[in-house]
Amino acid sequence: MSPELPPPPLTGLVLSGGGARAAYQVGVLEAIAQLRRHCGEARGPNPFPIIAGTSAGAINGAALACGADHFDRAVRRIARVWSHVHAGNIYRADSLGVMQSGARWLTLLSLGWALARLRRTRPHSLLDNAPLELLLGRLVPLVRLPMLIRKGHLHALAITASSYSSGEHVTFFEANANLPVWTRSQRKATHDRITPTHLLASSAIPFIFPAQAIELDGHTEYFGDGSMRQSAPLAPAIHLGAERILVVGAGRMHEPEGDAPPTPTYPTLAQVAGHALSNIFLDALSVDVERAQRINHTMTLIPPEVRARSSLRPVDLLVIAPSQRIDAVAARHVAELPPMVRRLLSSLGVTSDAQDVRGAALVSYLLFEQGYTRELMALGRADTFARRGEVCRFFGWNDPGTPLPPEDTTIYN
């Protein structure tokens, strides 16, 4: 009688923030689904029993978790939405909507908040993301989560948001009741039912989208984008038990030296805003990945008997991030934005010149148009296929080594 094989390690998926940049994550998921089928693993269990998402990555992660009983179908549903998205599906891009939020917001900035003494005249954000709530109702059937967890298709879903009220970084997670919460400096976790409000809060880009009110510990707090003050993006997946983690970033982990020569002109407001958002969305992930890799290396130097007494444990990491500058990709698609949004952003210094990348960083988070999202999805697929061997080894799949079949493009038509 052959010995029983040990269960595979719990695999976590970490999806970072980045607004429209999160289309790249969908391309990565599409490629993983295709490789999984090609390796004969399509009938296997959900490859990501632990999913941790932040900002737009929280929405992608929640949509994937809600289809944990049929991974391929869930990926197709997410890809179909992203490949047909328009800015108006995410925020009000019509003339009235932009005037009511962005134009009034900029006017108050220029004329002074003394004009806003009456509460009703105070806009909460540059853009109104009310349409996103309607989209979440179709894309993310959160009502399925308890059943999927109970049947073992999903171990846990974690959504992270940042509290403007307390300054704390909070991870809301839905899982079996026996999973403990955790508390660290300026960040904590709470066991909760994930709702659309949690997703709207986690994806509320500062200044761009409005904060969301969530009940926490018996009182109401207002939450914004989970990428703010996120010092340890990998932590939720690790705390929830992940032994290996696939991390999908929203920007290149390391910019090649000299790749983007500095501009000699004074920075525009769009350039400053894009720089700030890139700091919020991109920097913490690369730092945390490097920290985890150092810990992994240190663990190999410790004798096994000492390692067994330590609270640290190695975590197998696979990081997939864009091989191209997404700012440059966005610059090629600025003209696809709705006219009123372009006018609003032009007041901040954004131009439609494909060679002018100064304001492209800001646009890269707001460009929910299919020309841009499809290019990012294609990049995600290409980057993942380029690392086919690493992906298959990470999951323990037996790669037959034969060419992949032609890509099914019906969802894009």
PDB file of N, CA, C and O in Angstrom, residues 96-156:
ATOM      1  N   LEU A  96     -22.909  66.425 -16.383  1.00  0.00           N
ATOM      2  CA  LEU A  96     -23.505  66.799 -15.107  1.00  0.00           C
ATOM      3  C   LEU A  96     -22.741  66.171 -13.948  1.00  0.00           C
ATOM      4  O   LEU A  96     -22.465  66.826 -12.938  1.00  0.00           O
ATOM      5  N   GLY A  97     -22.401  64.885 -14.081  1.00  0.00           N
ATOM      6  CA  GLY A  97     -21.700  64.194 -13.003  1.00  0.00           C
ATOM      7  C   GLY A  97     -20.345  64.807 -12.717  1.00  0.00           C
ATOM      8  O   GLY A  97     -19.967  65.007 -11.546  1.00  0.00           O
ATOM      9  N   VAL A  98     -19.593  65.141 -13.762  1.00  0.00           N
ATOM     10  CA  VAL A  98     -18.275  65.739 -13.570  1.00  0.00           C
ATOM     11  C   VAL A  98     -18.410  67.139 -12.988  1.00  0.00           C
ATOM     12  O   VAL A  98     -17.636  67.547 -12.114  1.00  0.00           O
ATOM     13  N   MET A  99     -19.422  67.897 -13.440  1.00  0.00           N
ATOM     14  CA  MET A  99     -19.626  69.247 -12.901  1.00  0.00           C
ATOM     15  C   MET A  99     -19.985  69.197 -11.419  1.00  0.00           C
ATOM     16  O   MET A  99     -19.550  70.033 -10.628  1.00  0.00           O
ATOM     17  N   GLN A 100     -20.798  68.214 -11.035  1.00  0.00           N
ATOM     18  CA  GLN A 100     -21.254  68.142  -9.655  1.00  0.00           C
ATOM     19  C   GLN A 100     -20.147  67.725  -8.692  1.00  0.00           C
ATOM     20  O   GLN A 100     -20.207  68.020  -7.509  1.00  0.00           O
ATOM     21  N   SER A 101     -19.148  67.001  -9.182  1.00  0.00           N
ATOM     22  CA  SER A 101     -18.081  66.542  -8.297  1.00  0.00           C
ATOM     23  C   SER A 101     -16.770  67.251  -8.594  1.00  0.00           C
ATOM     24  O   SER A 101     -16.345  68.141  -7.868  1.00  0.00           O
ATOM     25  N   GLY A 102     -16.143  66.901  -9.710  1.00  0.00           N
ATOM     26  CA  GLY A 102     -14.801  67.405  -9.983  1.00  0.00           C
ATOM     27  C   GLY A 102     -14.713  68.891 -10.192  1.00  0.00           C
ATOM     28  O   GLY A 102     -13.852  69.568  -9.583  1.00  0.00           O
ATOM     29  N   ALA A 103     -15.571  69.453 -11.039  1.00  0.00           N
ATOM     30  CA  ALA A 103     -15.479  70.884 -11.328  1.00  0.00           C
ATOM     31  C   ALA A 103     -15.729  71.708 -10.066  1.00  0.00           C
ATOM     32  O   ALA A 103     -15.042  72.694  -9.796  1.00  0.00           O
ATOM     33  N   ARG A 104     -16.726  71.312  -9.258  1.00  0.00           N
ATOM     34  CA  ARG A 104     -17.010  72.050  -8.031  1.00  0.00           C
ATOM     35  C   ARG A 104     -15.850  71.914  -7.046  1.00  0.00           C
ATOM     36  O   ARG A 104     -15.471  72.879  -6.372  1.00  0.00           O
ATOM     37  N   TRP A 105     -15.263  70.719  -7.000  1.00  0.00           N
ATOM     38  CA  TRP A 105     -14.140  70.464  -6.090  1.00  0.00           C
ATOM     39  C   TRP A 105     -12.963  71.372  -6.438  1.00  0.00           C
ATOM     40  O   TRP A 105     -12.372  72.010  -5.573  1.00  0.00           O
ATOM     41  N   LEU A 106     -12.627  71.444  -7.745  1.00  0.00           N
ATOM     42  CA  LEU A 106     -11.520  72.295  -8.171  1.00  0.00           C
ATOM     43  C   LEU A 106     -11.840  73.775  -7.959  1.00  0.00           C
ATOM     44  O   LEU A 106     -10.962  74.567  -7.618  1.00  0.00           O
ATOM     45  N   THR A 107     -13.102  74.153  -8.150  1.00  0.00           N
ATOM     46  CA  THR A 107     -13.496  75.546  -7.926  1.00  0.00           C
ATOM     47  C   THR A 107     -13.302  75.940  -6.470  1.00  0.00           C
ATOM     48  O   THR A 107     -12.781  77.018  -6.159  1.00  0.00           O
ATOM     49  N   LEU A 108     -13.701  75.055  -5.561  1.00  0.00           N
ATOM     50  CA  LEU A 108     -13.547  75.348  -4.145  1.00  0.00           C
ATOM     51  C   LEU A 108     -12.075  75.423  -3.759  1.00  0.00           C
ATOM     52  O   LEU A 108     -11.686  76.220  -2.905  1.00  0.00           O
ATOM     53  N   LEU A 109     -11.245  74.585  -4.402  1.00  0.00           N
ATOM     54  CA  LEU A 109      -9.813  74.660  -4.129  1.00  0.00           C
ATOM     55  C   LEU A 109      -9.254  76.014  -4.543  1.00  0.00           C
ATOM     56  O   LEU A 109      -8.386  76.584  -3.879  1.00  0.00           O
ATOM     57  N   SER A 110      -9.748  76.526  -5.673  1.00  0.00           N
ATOM     58  CA  SER A 110      -9.190  77.770  -6.193  1.00  0.00           C
ATOM     59  C   SER A 110      -9.768  79.006  -5.515  1.00  0.00           C
ATOM     60  O   SER A 110      -9.076  80.013  -5.355  1.00  0.00           O
ATOM     61  N   LEU A 111     -11.026  78.969  -5.077  1.00  0.00           N
ATOM     62  CA  LEU A 111     -11.674  80.151  -4.509  1.00  0.00           C
ATOM     63  C   LEU A 111     -11.681  80.159  -2.983  1.00  0.00           C
ATOM     64  O   LEU A 111     -12.007  81.167  -2.376  1.00  0.00           O
ATOM     65  N   GLY A 112     -11.373  79.011  -2.400  1.00  0.00           N
ATOM     66  CA  GLY A 112     -11.315  78.985  -0.947  1.00  0.00           C
ATOM     67  C   GLY A 112     -12.502  78.260  -0.339  1.00  0.00           C
ATOM     68  O   GLY A 112     -13.628  78.363  -0.824  1.00  0.00           O
ATOM     69  N   TRP A 113     -12.230  77.558   0.758  1.00  0.00           N
ATOM     70  CA  TRP A 113     -13.274  76.768   1.408  1.00  0.00           C
ATOM     71  C   TRP A 113     -14.265  77.638   2.177  1.00  0.00           C
ATOM     72  O   TRP A 113     -15.251  77.147   2.703  1.00  0.00           O
ATOM     73  N   ALA A 114     -14.008  78.924   2.201  1.00  0.00           N
ATOM     74  CA  ALA A 114     -14.992  79.812   2.839  1.00  0.00           C
ATOM     75  C   ALA A 114     -16.312  79.757   2.105  1.00  0.00           C
ATOM     76  O   ALA A 114     -17.378  79.989   2.693  1.00  0.00           O
ATOM     77  N   LEU A 115     -16.259  79.426   0.798  1.00  0.00           N
ATOM     78  CA  LEU A 115     -17.492  79.312   0.022  1.00  0.00           C
ATOM     79  C   LEU A 115     -18.268  78.052   0.372  1.00  0.00           C
ATOM     80  O   LEU A 115     -19.394  77.873  -0.064  1.00  0.00           O
ATOM     81  N   ALA A 116     -17.647  77.168   1.138  1.00  0.00           N
ATOM     82  CA  ALA A 116     -18.272  75.867   1.406  1.00  0.00           C
ATOM     83  C   ALA A 116     -18.753  75.741   2.848  1.00  0.00           C
ATOM     84  O   ALA A 116     -18.756  74.664   3.414  1.00  0.00           O
ATOM     85  N   ARG A 117     -19.133  76.869   3.435  1.00  0.00           N
ATOM     86  CA  ARG A 117     -19.570  76.793   4.824  1.00  0.00           C
ATOM     87  C   ARG A 117     -20.841  75.966   4.975  1.00  0.00           C
ATOM     88  O   ARG A 117     -21.041  75.286   5.981  1.00  0.00           O
ATOM     89  N   LEU A 118     -21.687  76.043   3.979  1.00  0.00           N
ATOM     90  CA  LEU A 118     -22.883  75.205   4.017  1.00  0.00           C
ATOM     91  C   LEU A 118     -22.486  73.791   3.645  1.00  0.00           C
ATOM     92  O   LEU A 118     -21.829  73.555   2.643  1.00  0.00           O
ATOM     93  N   ARG A 119     -22.851  72.847   4.460  1.00  0.00           N
ATOM     94  CA  ARG A 119     -22.393  71.463   4.308  1.00  0.00           C
ATOM     95  C   ARG A 119     -22.731  70.880   2.943  1.00  0.00           C
ATOM     96  O   ARG A 119     -21.974  70.119   2.368  1.00  0.00           O
ATOM     97  N   ARG A 120     -23.894  71.290   2.410  1.00  0.00           N
ATOM     98  CA  ARG A 120     -24.318  70.678   1.152  1.00  0.00           C
ATOM     99  C   ARG A 120     -23.435  71.092  -0.023  1.00  0.00           C
ATOM    100  O   ARG A 120     -23.524  70.506  -1.101  1.00  0.00           O
ATOM    101  N   THR A 121     -22.609  72.116   0.122  1.00  0.00           N
ATOM    102  CA  THR A 121     -21.773  72.548  -0.993  1.00  0.00           C
ATOM    103  C   THR A 121     -20.403  71.892  -0.971  1.00  0.00           C
ATOM    104  O   THR A 121     -19.563  72.214  -1.784  1.00  0.00           O
ATOM    105  N   ARG A 122     -20.157  70.997  -0.039  1.00  0.00           N
ATOM    106  CA  ARG A 122     -18.832  70.401   0.085  1.00  0.00           C
ATOM    107  C   ARG A 122     -18.767  69.069  -0.667  1.00  0.00           C
ATOM    108  O   ARG A 122     -19.276  68.051  -0.189  1.00  0.00           O
ATOM    109  N   PRO A 123     -18.144  69.036  -1.827  1.00  0.00           N
ATOM    110  CA  PRO A 123     -18.008  67.757  -2.522  1.00  0.00           C
ATOM    111  C   PRO A 123     -17.022  66.866  -1.783  1.00  0.00           C
ATOM    112  O   PRO A 123     -16.076  67.347  -1.158  1.00  0.00           O
ATOM    113  N   HIS A 124     -17.245  65.566  -1.853  1.00  0.00           N
ATOM    114  CA  HIS A 124     -16.413  64.629  -1.105  1.00  0.00           C
ATOM    115  C   HIS A 124     -15.226  64.120  -1.908  1.00  0.00           C
ATOM    116  O   HIS A 124     -14.291  63.559  -1.331  1.00  0.00           O
ATOM    117  N   SER A 125     -15.242  64.280  -3.222  1.00  0.00           N
ATOM    118  CA  SER A 125     -14.175  63.696  -4.032  1.00  0.00           C
ATOM    119  C   SER A 125     -14.165  64.327  -5.417  1.00  0.00           C
ATOM    120  O   SER A 125     -15.106  65.028  -5.810  1.00  0.00           O
ATOM    121  N   LEU A 126     -13.096  64.050  -6.142  1.00  0.00           N
ATOM    122  CA  LEU A 126     -12.974  64.566  -7.496  1.00  0.00           C
ATOM    123  C   LEU A 126     -13.991  63.915  -8.426  1.00  0.00           C
ATOM    124  O   LEU A 126     -14.539  64.554  -9.318  1.00  0.00           O
ATOM    125  N   LEU A 127     -14.264  62.621  -8.220  1.00  0.00           N
ATOM    126  CA  LEU A 127     -15.187  61.889  -9.079  1.00  0.00           C
ATOM    127  C   LEU A 127     -16.218  61.149  -8.234  1.00  0.00           C
ATOM    128  O   LEU A 127     -15.949  60.778  -7.087  1.00  0.00           O
ATOM    129  N   ASP A 128     -17.367  60.902  -8.825  1.00  0.00           N
ATOM    130  CA  ASP A 128     -18.478  60.199  -8.166  1.00  0.00           C
ATOM    131  C   ASP A 128     -18.503  58.759  -8.673  1.00  0.00           C
ATOM    132  O   ASP A 128     -18.797  58.505  -9.841  1.00  0.00           O
ATOM    133  N   ASN A 129     -18.173  57.799  -7.809  1.00  0.00           N
ATOM    134  CA  ASN A 129     -18.087  56.392  -8.241  1.00  0.00           C
ATOM    135  C   ASN A 129     -19.362  55.602  -7.973  1.00  0.00           C
ATOM    136  O   ASN A 129     -19.316  54.379  -7.801  1.00  0.00           O
ATOM    137  N   ALA A 130     -20.504  56.272  -7.967  1.00  0.00           N
ATOM    138  CA  ALA A 130     -21.778  55.568  -7.771  1.00  0.00           C
ATOM    139  C   ALA A 130     -21.990  54.439  -8.775  1.00  0.00           C
ATOM    140  O   ALA A 130     -22.526  53.379  -8.415  1.00  0.00           O
ATOM    141  N   PRO A 131     -21.597  54.580 -10.068  1.00  0.00           N
ATOM    142  CA  PRO A 131     -21.800  53.464 -10.999  1.00  0.00           C
ATOM    143  C   PRO A 131     -21.061  52.186 -10.600  1.00  0.00           C
ATOM    144  O   PRO A 131     -21.502  51.087 -10.932  1.00  0.00           O
ATOM    145  N   LEU A 132     -19.944  52.325  -9.880  1.00  0.00           N
ATOM    146  CA  LEU A 132     -19.186  51.137  -9.488  1.00  0.00           C
ATOM    147  C   LEU A 132     -20.007  50.240  -8.581  1.00  0.00           C
ATOM    148  O   LEU A 132     -19.912  49.010  -8.661  1.00  0.00           O
ATOM    149  N   GLU A 133     -20.834  50.833  -7.722  1.00  0.00           N
ATOM    150  CA  GLU A 133     -21.653  50.021  -6.825  1.00  0.00           C
ATOM    151  C   GLU A 133     -22.616  49.139  -7.614  1.00  0.00           C
ATOM    152  O   GLU A 133     -22.855  47.976  -7.252  1.00  0.00           O
ATOM    153  N   LEU A 134     -23.159  49.654  -8.705  1.00  0.00           N
ATOM    154  CA  LEU A 134     -24.044  48.853  -9.554  1.00  0.00           C
ATOM    155  C   LEU A 134     -23.269  47.727 -10.229  1.00  0.00           C
ATOM    156  O   LEU A 134     -23.759  46.592 -10.339  1.00  0.00           O
ATOM    157  N   LEU A 135     -22.051  48.024 -10.675  1.00  0.00           N
ATOM    158  CA  LEU A 135     -21.231  47.001 -11.314  1.00  0.00           C
ATOM    159  C   LEU A 135     -20.885  45.879 -10.343  1.00  0.00           C
ATOM    160  O   LEU A 135     -20.900  44.697 -10.711  1.00  0.00           O
ATOM    161  N   LEU A 136     -20.604  46.228  -9.092  1.00  0.00           N
ATOM    162  CA  LEU A 136     -20.261  45.212  -8.091  1.00  0.00           C
ATOM    163  C   LEU A 136     -21.401  44.227  -7.886  1.00  0.00           C
ATOM    164  O   LEU A 136     -21.168  43.034  -7.649  1.00  0.00           O
ATOM    165  N   GLY A 137     -22.622  44.716  -7.983  1.00  0.00           N
ATOM    166  CA  GLY A 137     -23.772  43.827  -7.820  1.00  0.00           C
ATOM    167  C   GLY A 137     -23.810  42.730  -8.859  1.00  0.00           C
ATOM    168  O   GLY A 137     -24.271  41.608  -8.586  1.00  0.00           O
ATOM    169  N   ARG A 138     -23.300  43.023 -10.063  1.00  0.00           N
ATOM    170  CA  ARG A 138     -23.285  42.008 -11.130  1.00  0.00           C
ATOM    171  C   ARG A 138     -22.020  41.153 -11.105  1.00  0.00           C
ATOM    172  O   ARG A 138     -22.063  39.964 -11.388  1.00  0.00           O
ATOM    173  N   LEU A 139     -20.897  41.761 -10.759  1.00  0.00           N
ATOM    174  CA  LEU A 139     -19.610  41.082 -10.858  1.00  0.00           C
ATOM    175  C   LEU A 139     -19.261  40.256  -9.632  1.00  0.00           C
ATOM    176  O   LEU A 139     -18.597  39.222  -9.742  1.00  0.00           O
ATOM    177  N   VAL A 140     -19.732  40.693  -8.459  1.00  0.00           N
ATOM    178  CA  VAL A 140     -19.266  40.085  -7.206  1.00  0.00           C
ATOM    179  C   VAL A 140     -20.457  39.607  -6.374  1.00  0.00           C
ATOM    180  O   VAL A 140     -20.962  40.347  -5.515  1.00  0.00           O
ATOM    181  N   PRO A 141     -20.929  38.385  -6.590  1.00  0.00           N
ATOM    182  CA  PRO A 141     -22.055  37.860  -5.790  1.00  0.00           C
ATOM    183  C   PRO A 141     -21.593  37.401  -4.409  1.00  0.00           C
ATOM    184  O   PRO A 141     -21.415  36.216  -4.134  1.00  0.00           O
ATOM    185  N   LEU A 142     -21.409  38.363  -3.515  1.00  0.00           N
ATOM    186  CA  LEU A 142     -20.836  38.074  -2.202  1.00  0.00           C
ATOM    187  C   LEU A 142     -21.699  37.137  -1.365  1.00  0.00           C
ATOM    188  O   LEU A 142     -21.192  36.522  -0.416  1.00  0.00           O
ATOM    189  N   VAL A 143     -22.963  37.020  -1.708  1.00  0.00           N
ATOM    190  CA  VAL A 143     -23.849  36.140  -0.961  1.00  0.00           C
ATOM    191  C   VAL A 143     -23.386  34.680  -1.032  1.00  0.00           C
ATOM    192  O   VAL A 143     -23.739  33.860  -0.175  1.00  0.00           O
ATOM    193  N   ARG A 144     -22.548  34.334  -2.020  1.00  0.00           N
ATOM    194  CA  ARG A 144     -22.085  32.954  -2.178  1.00  0.00           C
ATOM    195  C   ARG A 144     -20.941  32.601  -1.221  1.00  0.00           C
ATOM    196  O   ARG A 144     -20.624  31.420  -1.040  1.00  0.00           O
ATOM    197  N   LEU A 145     -20.274  33.587  -0.647  1.00  0.00           N
ATOM    198  CA  LEU A 145     -19.065  33.311   0.127  1.00  0.00           C
ATOM    199  C   LEU A 145     -19.269  32.322   1.277  1.00  0.00           C
ATOM    200  O   LEU A 145     -18.473  31.390   1.431  1.00  0.00           O
ATOM    201  N   PRO A 146     -20.285  32.476   2.128  1.00  0.00           N
ATOM    202  CA  PRO A 146     -20.434  31.511   3.238  1.00  0.00           C
ATOM    203  C   PRO A 146     -20.555  30.070   2.757  1.00  0.00           C
ATOM    204  O   PRO A 146     -19.961  29.158   3.348  1.00  0.00           O
ATOM    205  N   MET A 147     -21.303  29.842   1.676  1.00  0.00           N
ATOM    206  CA  MET A 147     -21.446  28.488   1.145  1.00  0.00           C
ATOM    207  C   MET A 147     -20.119  27.959   0.621  1.00  0.00           C
ATOM    208  O   MET A 147     -19.749  26.798   0.858  1.00  0.00           O
ATOM    209  N   LEU A 148     -19.365  28.791  -0.092  1.00  0.00           N
ATOM    210  CA  LEU A 148     -18.082  28.357  -0.654  1.00  0.00           C
ATOM    211  C   LEU A 148     -17.085  28.027   0.450  1.00  0.00           C
ATOM    212  O   LEU A 148     -16.310  27.067   0.328  1.00  0.00           O
ATOM    213  N   ILE A 149     -17.103  28.802   1.526  1.00  0.00           N
ATOM    214  CA  ILE A 149     -16.210  28.520   2.664  1.00  0.00           C
ATOM    215  C   ILE A 149     -16.650  27.241   3.369  1.00  0.00           C
ATOM    216  O   ILE A 149     -15.826  26.381   3.716  1.00  0.00           O
ATOM    217  N   ARG A 150     -17.945  27.099   3.561  1.00  0.00           N
ATOM    218  CA  ARG A 150     -18.463  25.914   4.247  1.00  0.00           C
ATOM    219  C   ARG A 150     -18.145  24.629   3.485  1.00  0.00           C
ATOM    220  O   ARG A 150     -17.816  23.595   4.070  1.00  0.00           O
ATOM    221  N   LYS A 151     -18.188  24.669   2.155  1.00  0.00           N
ATOM    222  CA  LYS A 151     -17.930  23.485   1.332  1.00  0.00           C
ATOM    223  C   LYS A 151     -16.451  23.271   1.036  1.00  0.00           C
ATOM    224  O   LYS A 151     -16.089  22.291   0.375  1.00  0.00           O
ATOM    225  N   GLY A 152     -15.596  24.164   1.514  1.00  0.00           N
ATOM    226  CA  GLY A 152     -14.158  23.965   1.364  1.00  0.00           C
ATOM    227  C   GLY A 152     -13.559  24.468   0.071  1.00  0.00           C
ATOM    228  O   GLY A 152     -12.367  24.256  -0.183  1.00  0.00           O
ATOM    229  N   HIS A 153     -14.340  25.163  -0.742  1.00  0.00           N
ATOM    230  CA  HIS A 153     -13.784  25.716  -1.981  1.00  0.00           C
ATOM    231  C   HIS A 153     -12.892  26.930  -1.692  1.00  0.00           C
ATOM    232  O   HIS A 153     -12.005  27.243  -2.491  1.00  0.00           O
ATOM    233  N   LEU A 154     -13.156  27.593  -0.573  1.00  0.00           N
ATOM    234  CA  LEU A 154     -12.429  28.807  -0.219  1.00  0.00           C
ATOM    235  C   LEU A 154     -12.096  28.755   1.266  1.00  0.00           C
ATOM    236  O   LEU A 154     -12.933  28.377   2.089  1.00  0.00           O
ATOM    237  N   HIS A 155     -10.848  29.120   1.573  1.00  0.00           N
ATOM    238  CA  HIS A 155     -10.410  29.150   2.966  1.00  0.00           C
ATOM    239  C   HIS A 155     -10.695  30.517   3.589  1.00  0.00           C
ATOM    240  O   HIS A 155     -11.196  30.603   4.718  1.00  0.00           O
ATOM    241  N   ALA A 156     -10.356  31.588   2.855  1.00  0.00           N
ATOM    242  CA  ALA A 156     -10.566  32.927   3.405  1.00  0.00           C
ATOM    243  C   ALA A 156     -10.443  33.972   2.302  1.00  0.00           C
ATOM    244  O   ALA A 156      -9.681  33.807   1.346  1.00  0.00           O
TER     245      ALA A 156
END
